[in-house]
mmCIF file of C-alpha atoms in Angstrom:
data_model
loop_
_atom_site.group_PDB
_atom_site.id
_atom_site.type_symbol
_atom_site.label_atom_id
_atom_site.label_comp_id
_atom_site.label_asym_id
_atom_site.label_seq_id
_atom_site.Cartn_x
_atom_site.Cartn_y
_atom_site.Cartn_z
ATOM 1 C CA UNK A 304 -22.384 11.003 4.118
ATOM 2 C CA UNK A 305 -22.823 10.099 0.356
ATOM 3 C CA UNK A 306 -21.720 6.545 -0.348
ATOM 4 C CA UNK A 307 -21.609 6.990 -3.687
ATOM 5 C CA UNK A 308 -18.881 9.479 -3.501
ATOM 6 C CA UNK A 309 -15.303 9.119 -5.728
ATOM 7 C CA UNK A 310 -13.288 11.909 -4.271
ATOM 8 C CA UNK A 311 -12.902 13.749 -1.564
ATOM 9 C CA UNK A 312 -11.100 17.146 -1.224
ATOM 10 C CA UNK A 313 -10.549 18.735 2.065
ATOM 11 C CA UNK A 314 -7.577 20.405 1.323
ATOM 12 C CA UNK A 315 -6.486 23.467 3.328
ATOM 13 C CA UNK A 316 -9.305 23.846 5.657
ATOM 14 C CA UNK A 317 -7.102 23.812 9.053
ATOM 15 C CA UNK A 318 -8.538 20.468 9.798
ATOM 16 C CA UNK A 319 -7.511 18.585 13.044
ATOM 17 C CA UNK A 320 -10.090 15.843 13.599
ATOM 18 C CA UNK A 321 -11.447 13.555 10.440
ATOM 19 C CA UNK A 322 -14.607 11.957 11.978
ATOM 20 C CA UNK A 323 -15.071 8.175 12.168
ATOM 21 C CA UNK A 324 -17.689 8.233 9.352
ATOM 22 C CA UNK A 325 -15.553 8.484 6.874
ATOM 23 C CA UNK A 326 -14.922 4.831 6.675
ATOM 24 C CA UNK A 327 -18.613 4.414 5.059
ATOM 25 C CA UNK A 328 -17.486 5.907 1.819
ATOM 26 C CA UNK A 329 -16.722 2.704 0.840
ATOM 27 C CA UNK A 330 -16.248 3.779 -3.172
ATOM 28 C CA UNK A 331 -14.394 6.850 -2.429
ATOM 29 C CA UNK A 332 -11.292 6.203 -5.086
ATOM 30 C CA UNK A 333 -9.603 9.510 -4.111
ATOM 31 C CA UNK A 334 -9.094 11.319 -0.662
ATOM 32 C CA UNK A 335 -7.128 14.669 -0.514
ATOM 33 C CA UNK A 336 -6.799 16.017 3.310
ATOM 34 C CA UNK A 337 -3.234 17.837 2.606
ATOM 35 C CA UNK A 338 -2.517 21.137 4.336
ATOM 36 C CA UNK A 339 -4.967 20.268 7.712
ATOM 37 C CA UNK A 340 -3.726 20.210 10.756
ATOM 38 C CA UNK A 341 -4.182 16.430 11.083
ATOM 39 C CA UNK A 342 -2.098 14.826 14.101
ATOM 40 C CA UNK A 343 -3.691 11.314 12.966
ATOM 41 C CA UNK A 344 -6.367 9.227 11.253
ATOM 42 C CA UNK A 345 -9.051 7.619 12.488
ATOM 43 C CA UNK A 346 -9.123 3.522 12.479
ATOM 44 C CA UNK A 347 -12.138 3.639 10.117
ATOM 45 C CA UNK A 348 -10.088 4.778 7.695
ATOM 46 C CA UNK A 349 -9.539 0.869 6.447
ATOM 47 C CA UNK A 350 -13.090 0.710 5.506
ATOM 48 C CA UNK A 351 -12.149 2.559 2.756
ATOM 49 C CA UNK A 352 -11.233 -0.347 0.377
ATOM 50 C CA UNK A 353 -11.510 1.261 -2.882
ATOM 51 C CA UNK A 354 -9.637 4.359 -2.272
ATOM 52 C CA UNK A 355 -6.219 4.610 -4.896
ATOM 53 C CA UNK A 356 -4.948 7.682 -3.991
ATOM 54 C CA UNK A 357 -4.607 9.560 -0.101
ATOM 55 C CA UNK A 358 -3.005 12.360 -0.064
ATOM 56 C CA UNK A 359 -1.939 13.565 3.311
ATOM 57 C CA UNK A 360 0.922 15.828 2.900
ATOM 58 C CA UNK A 361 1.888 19.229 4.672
ATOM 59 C CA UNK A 362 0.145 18.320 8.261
ATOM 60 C CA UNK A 363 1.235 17.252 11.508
ATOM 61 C CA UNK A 364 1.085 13.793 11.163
ATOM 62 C CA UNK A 365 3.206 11.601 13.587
ATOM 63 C CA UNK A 366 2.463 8.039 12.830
ATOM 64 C CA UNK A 367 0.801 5.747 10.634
ATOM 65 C CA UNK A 368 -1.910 4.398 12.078
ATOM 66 C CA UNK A 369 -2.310 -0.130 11.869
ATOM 67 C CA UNK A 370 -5.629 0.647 9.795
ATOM 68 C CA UNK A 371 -3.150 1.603 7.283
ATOM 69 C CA UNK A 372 -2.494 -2.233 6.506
ATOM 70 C CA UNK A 373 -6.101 -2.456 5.536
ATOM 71 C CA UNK A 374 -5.544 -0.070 2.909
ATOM 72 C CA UNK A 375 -4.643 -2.853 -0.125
ATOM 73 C CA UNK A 376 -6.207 -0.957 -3.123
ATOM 74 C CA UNK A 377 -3.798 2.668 -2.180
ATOM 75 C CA UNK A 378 -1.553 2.751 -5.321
ATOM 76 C CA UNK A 379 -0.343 6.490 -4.699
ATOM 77 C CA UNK A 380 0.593 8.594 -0.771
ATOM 78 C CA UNK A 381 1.548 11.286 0.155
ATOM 79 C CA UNK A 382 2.990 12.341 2.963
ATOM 80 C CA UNK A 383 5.915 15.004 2.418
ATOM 81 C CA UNK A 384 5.941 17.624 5.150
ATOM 82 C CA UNK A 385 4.793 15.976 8.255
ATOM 83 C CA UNK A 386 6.424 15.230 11.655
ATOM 84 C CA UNK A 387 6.706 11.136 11.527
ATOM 85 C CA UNK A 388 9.984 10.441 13.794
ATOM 86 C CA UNK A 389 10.089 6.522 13.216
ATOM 87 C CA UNK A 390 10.538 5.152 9.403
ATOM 88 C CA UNK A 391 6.690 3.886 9.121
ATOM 89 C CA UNK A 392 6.680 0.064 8.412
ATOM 90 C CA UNK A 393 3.287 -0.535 8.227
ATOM 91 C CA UNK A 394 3.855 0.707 4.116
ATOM 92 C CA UNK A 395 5.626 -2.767 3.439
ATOM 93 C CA UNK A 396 1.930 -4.031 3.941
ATOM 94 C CA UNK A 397 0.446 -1.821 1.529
ATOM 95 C CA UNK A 398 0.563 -4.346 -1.368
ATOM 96 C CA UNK A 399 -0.381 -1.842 -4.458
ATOM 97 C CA UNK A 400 1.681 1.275 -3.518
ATOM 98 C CA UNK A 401 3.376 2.300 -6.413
ATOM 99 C CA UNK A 402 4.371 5.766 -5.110
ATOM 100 C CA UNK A 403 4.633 7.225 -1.942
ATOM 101 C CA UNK A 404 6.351 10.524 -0.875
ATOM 102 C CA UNK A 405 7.758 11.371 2.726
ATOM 103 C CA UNK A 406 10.513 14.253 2.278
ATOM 104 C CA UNK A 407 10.928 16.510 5.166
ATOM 105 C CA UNK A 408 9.691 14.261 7.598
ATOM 106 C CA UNK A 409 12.715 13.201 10.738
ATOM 107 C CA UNK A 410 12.777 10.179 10.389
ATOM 108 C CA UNK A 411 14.422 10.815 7.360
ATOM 109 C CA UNK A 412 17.707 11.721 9.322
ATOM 110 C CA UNK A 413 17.534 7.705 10.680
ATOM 111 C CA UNK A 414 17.327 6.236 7.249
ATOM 112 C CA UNK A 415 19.291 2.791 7.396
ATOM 113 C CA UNK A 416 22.771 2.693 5.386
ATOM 114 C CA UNK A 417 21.260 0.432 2.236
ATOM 115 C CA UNK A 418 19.022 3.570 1.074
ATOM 116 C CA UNK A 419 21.060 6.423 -0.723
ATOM 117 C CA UNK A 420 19.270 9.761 -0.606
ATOM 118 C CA UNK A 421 21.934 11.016 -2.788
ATOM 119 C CA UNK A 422 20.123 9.207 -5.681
ATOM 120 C CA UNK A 423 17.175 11.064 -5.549
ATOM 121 C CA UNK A 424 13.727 8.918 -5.124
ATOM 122 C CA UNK A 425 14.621 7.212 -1.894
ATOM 123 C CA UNK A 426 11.061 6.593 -1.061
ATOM 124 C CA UNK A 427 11.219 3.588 -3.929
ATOM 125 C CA UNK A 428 14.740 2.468 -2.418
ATOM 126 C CA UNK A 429 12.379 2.468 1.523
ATOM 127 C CA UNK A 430 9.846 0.380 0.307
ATOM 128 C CA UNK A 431 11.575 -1.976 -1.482
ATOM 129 C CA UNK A 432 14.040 -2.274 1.679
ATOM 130 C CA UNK A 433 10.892 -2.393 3.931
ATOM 131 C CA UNK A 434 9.132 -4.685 2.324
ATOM 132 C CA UNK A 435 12.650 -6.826 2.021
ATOM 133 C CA UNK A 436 13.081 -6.487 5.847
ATOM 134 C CA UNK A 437 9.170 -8.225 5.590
ATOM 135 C CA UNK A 438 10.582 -11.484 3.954
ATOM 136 C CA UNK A 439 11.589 -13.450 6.465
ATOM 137 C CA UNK A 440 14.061 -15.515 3.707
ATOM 138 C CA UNK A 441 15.876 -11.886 3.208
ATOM 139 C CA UNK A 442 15.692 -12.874 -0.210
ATOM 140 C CA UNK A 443 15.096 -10.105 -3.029
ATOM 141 C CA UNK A 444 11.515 -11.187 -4.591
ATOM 142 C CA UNK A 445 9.804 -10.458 -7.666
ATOM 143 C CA UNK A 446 6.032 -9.927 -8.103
ATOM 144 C CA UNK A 447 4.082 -11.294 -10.746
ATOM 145 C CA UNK A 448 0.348 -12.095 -11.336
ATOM 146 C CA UNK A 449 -0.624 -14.955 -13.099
ATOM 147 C CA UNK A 450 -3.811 -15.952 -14.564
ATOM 148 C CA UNK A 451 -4.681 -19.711 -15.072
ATOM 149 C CA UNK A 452 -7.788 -20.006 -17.312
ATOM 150 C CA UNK A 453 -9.072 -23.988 -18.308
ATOM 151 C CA UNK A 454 -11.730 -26.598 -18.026
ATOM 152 C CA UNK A 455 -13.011 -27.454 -14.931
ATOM 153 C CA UNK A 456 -11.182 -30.526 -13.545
ATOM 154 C CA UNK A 457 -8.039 -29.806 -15.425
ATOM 155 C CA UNK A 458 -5.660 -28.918 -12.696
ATOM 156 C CA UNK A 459 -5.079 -25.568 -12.672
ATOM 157 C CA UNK A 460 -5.712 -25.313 -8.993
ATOM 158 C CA UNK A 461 -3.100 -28.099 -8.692
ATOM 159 C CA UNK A 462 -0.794 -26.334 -10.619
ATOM 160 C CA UNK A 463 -1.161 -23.147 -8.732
ATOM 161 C CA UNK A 464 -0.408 -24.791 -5.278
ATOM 162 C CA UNK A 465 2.922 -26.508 -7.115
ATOM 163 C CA UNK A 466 3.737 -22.902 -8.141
ATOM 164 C CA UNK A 467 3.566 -21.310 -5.132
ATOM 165 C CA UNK A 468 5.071 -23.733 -3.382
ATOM 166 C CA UNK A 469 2.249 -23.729 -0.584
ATOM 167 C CA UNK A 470 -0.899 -25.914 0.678
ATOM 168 C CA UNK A 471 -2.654 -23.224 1.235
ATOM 169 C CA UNK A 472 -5.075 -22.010 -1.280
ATOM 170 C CA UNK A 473 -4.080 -18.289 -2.352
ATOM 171 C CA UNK A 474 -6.225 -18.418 -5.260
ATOM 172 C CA UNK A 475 -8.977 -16.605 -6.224
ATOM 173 C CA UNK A 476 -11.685 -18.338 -8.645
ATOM 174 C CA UNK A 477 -14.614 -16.878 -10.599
ATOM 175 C CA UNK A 478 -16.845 -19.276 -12.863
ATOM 176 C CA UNK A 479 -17.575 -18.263 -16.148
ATOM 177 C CA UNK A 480 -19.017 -20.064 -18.542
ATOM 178 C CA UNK A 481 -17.969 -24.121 -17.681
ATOM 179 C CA UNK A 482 -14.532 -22.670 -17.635
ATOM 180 C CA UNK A 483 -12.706 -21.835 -14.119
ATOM 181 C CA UNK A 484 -10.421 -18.599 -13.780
ATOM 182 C CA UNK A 485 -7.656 -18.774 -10.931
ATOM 183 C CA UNK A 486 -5.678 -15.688 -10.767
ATOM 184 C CA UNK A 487 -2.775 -15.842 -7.955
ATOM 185 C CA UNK A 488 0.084 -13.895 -7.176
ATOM 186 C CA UNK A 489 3.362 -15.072 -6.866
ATOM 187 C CA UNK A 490 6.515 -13.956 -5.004
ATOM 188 C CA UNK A 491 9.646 -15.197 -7.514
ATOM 189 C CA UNK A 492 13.049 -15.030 -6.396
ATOM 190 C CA UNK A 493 14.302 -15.174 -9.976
ATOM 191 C CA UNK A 494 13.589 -12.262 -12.232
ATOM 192 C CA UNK A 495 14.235 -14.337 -15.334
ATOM 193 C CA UNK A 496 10.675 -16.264 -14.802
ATOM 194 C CA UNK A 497 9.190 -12.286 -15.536
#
């Protein structure tokens, strides 16, 4: 396999099987395996940390597999077409999905009573009710990132933790240049503070 490799198209080649191996193309940014014959995905698929876009529509998909939670840098899925019976949770733990698609699929029929497929996109109106059903609260959240840039010692860190509301430290730092990044991201139950 070629590490170095962006994209990936297997598209309609009657695929069943996607060998384990896969997960070492660890820059692959885009992976198109629609129209296979794919029942499911191998766990090695979360080594795959750069990938942004996984298109899996038109096989015979049943389930997500857990290695899908692993998957934090997918922005775009799809998965129209396929034979998943239960509504697949595991998306509220895909942090950068932006779109996903899942028409014709049966679970579809078992949609909870919140999501209106009369008003077209109802994958948007799923994972924003999935990822609700996540927070334990049941509280509607906002998502914001938030860059703190200063000298060291002048309590950003400090003001992070306040902000968040946690001990824990969430942050991420980088050094550059006797100034200290932190760049966090917050969950706001206010959308006013956007």
């Amino acid at each position: 396999m070629i590490p170095s490799l962006k994209v990936l198209d297997l598209s309609n080649n009657k695929i069943s099987k996607i060998p384990p191996e896969i997960g070492k193309l660890v820059n692959l940014d885009t992976l198109n395996l629609e129209r296979n014959c794919l029942q499911t995905l191998p766990t090695e698929i979360s080594g795959l940390q750069q990938l942004k876009h996984l298109k899996l529509s038109h096989n015979e998909i049943r389930e997500l597999p857990g290695a899908f939670s692993l998957l934090f840098s997918v922005q775009r899925l799809t998965l129209e077409h396929n034979k998943i019976k239960e509504i697949p949770h595991i998306l509220a733990t895909m942090q950068n999905l932006i779109s996903c698609t899942l028409s014709d699929n049966p679970f579809i029929k078992d949609l909870p009573k919140e999501i209106d497929t009369s008003k077209g996109n109802f994958e948007t109106q799923l994972l924003e009710y999935l990822k609700q059903e996540q927070n334990p609260n049941k509280e509607k959240r906002y998502r914001m990132k938030m860059v703190v840039v200063g000298n060291q010692g002048s309590g950003k860190l400090g003001l992070i933790k306040a902000l968040s509301g946690s001990k824990k430290d969430t942050s991420k730092s980088t050094n550059a240049t006797n100034n200290i990044v932190l760049t966090m991201e917050l969950m706001l139950k206010d959308k006013e503070y956007l």
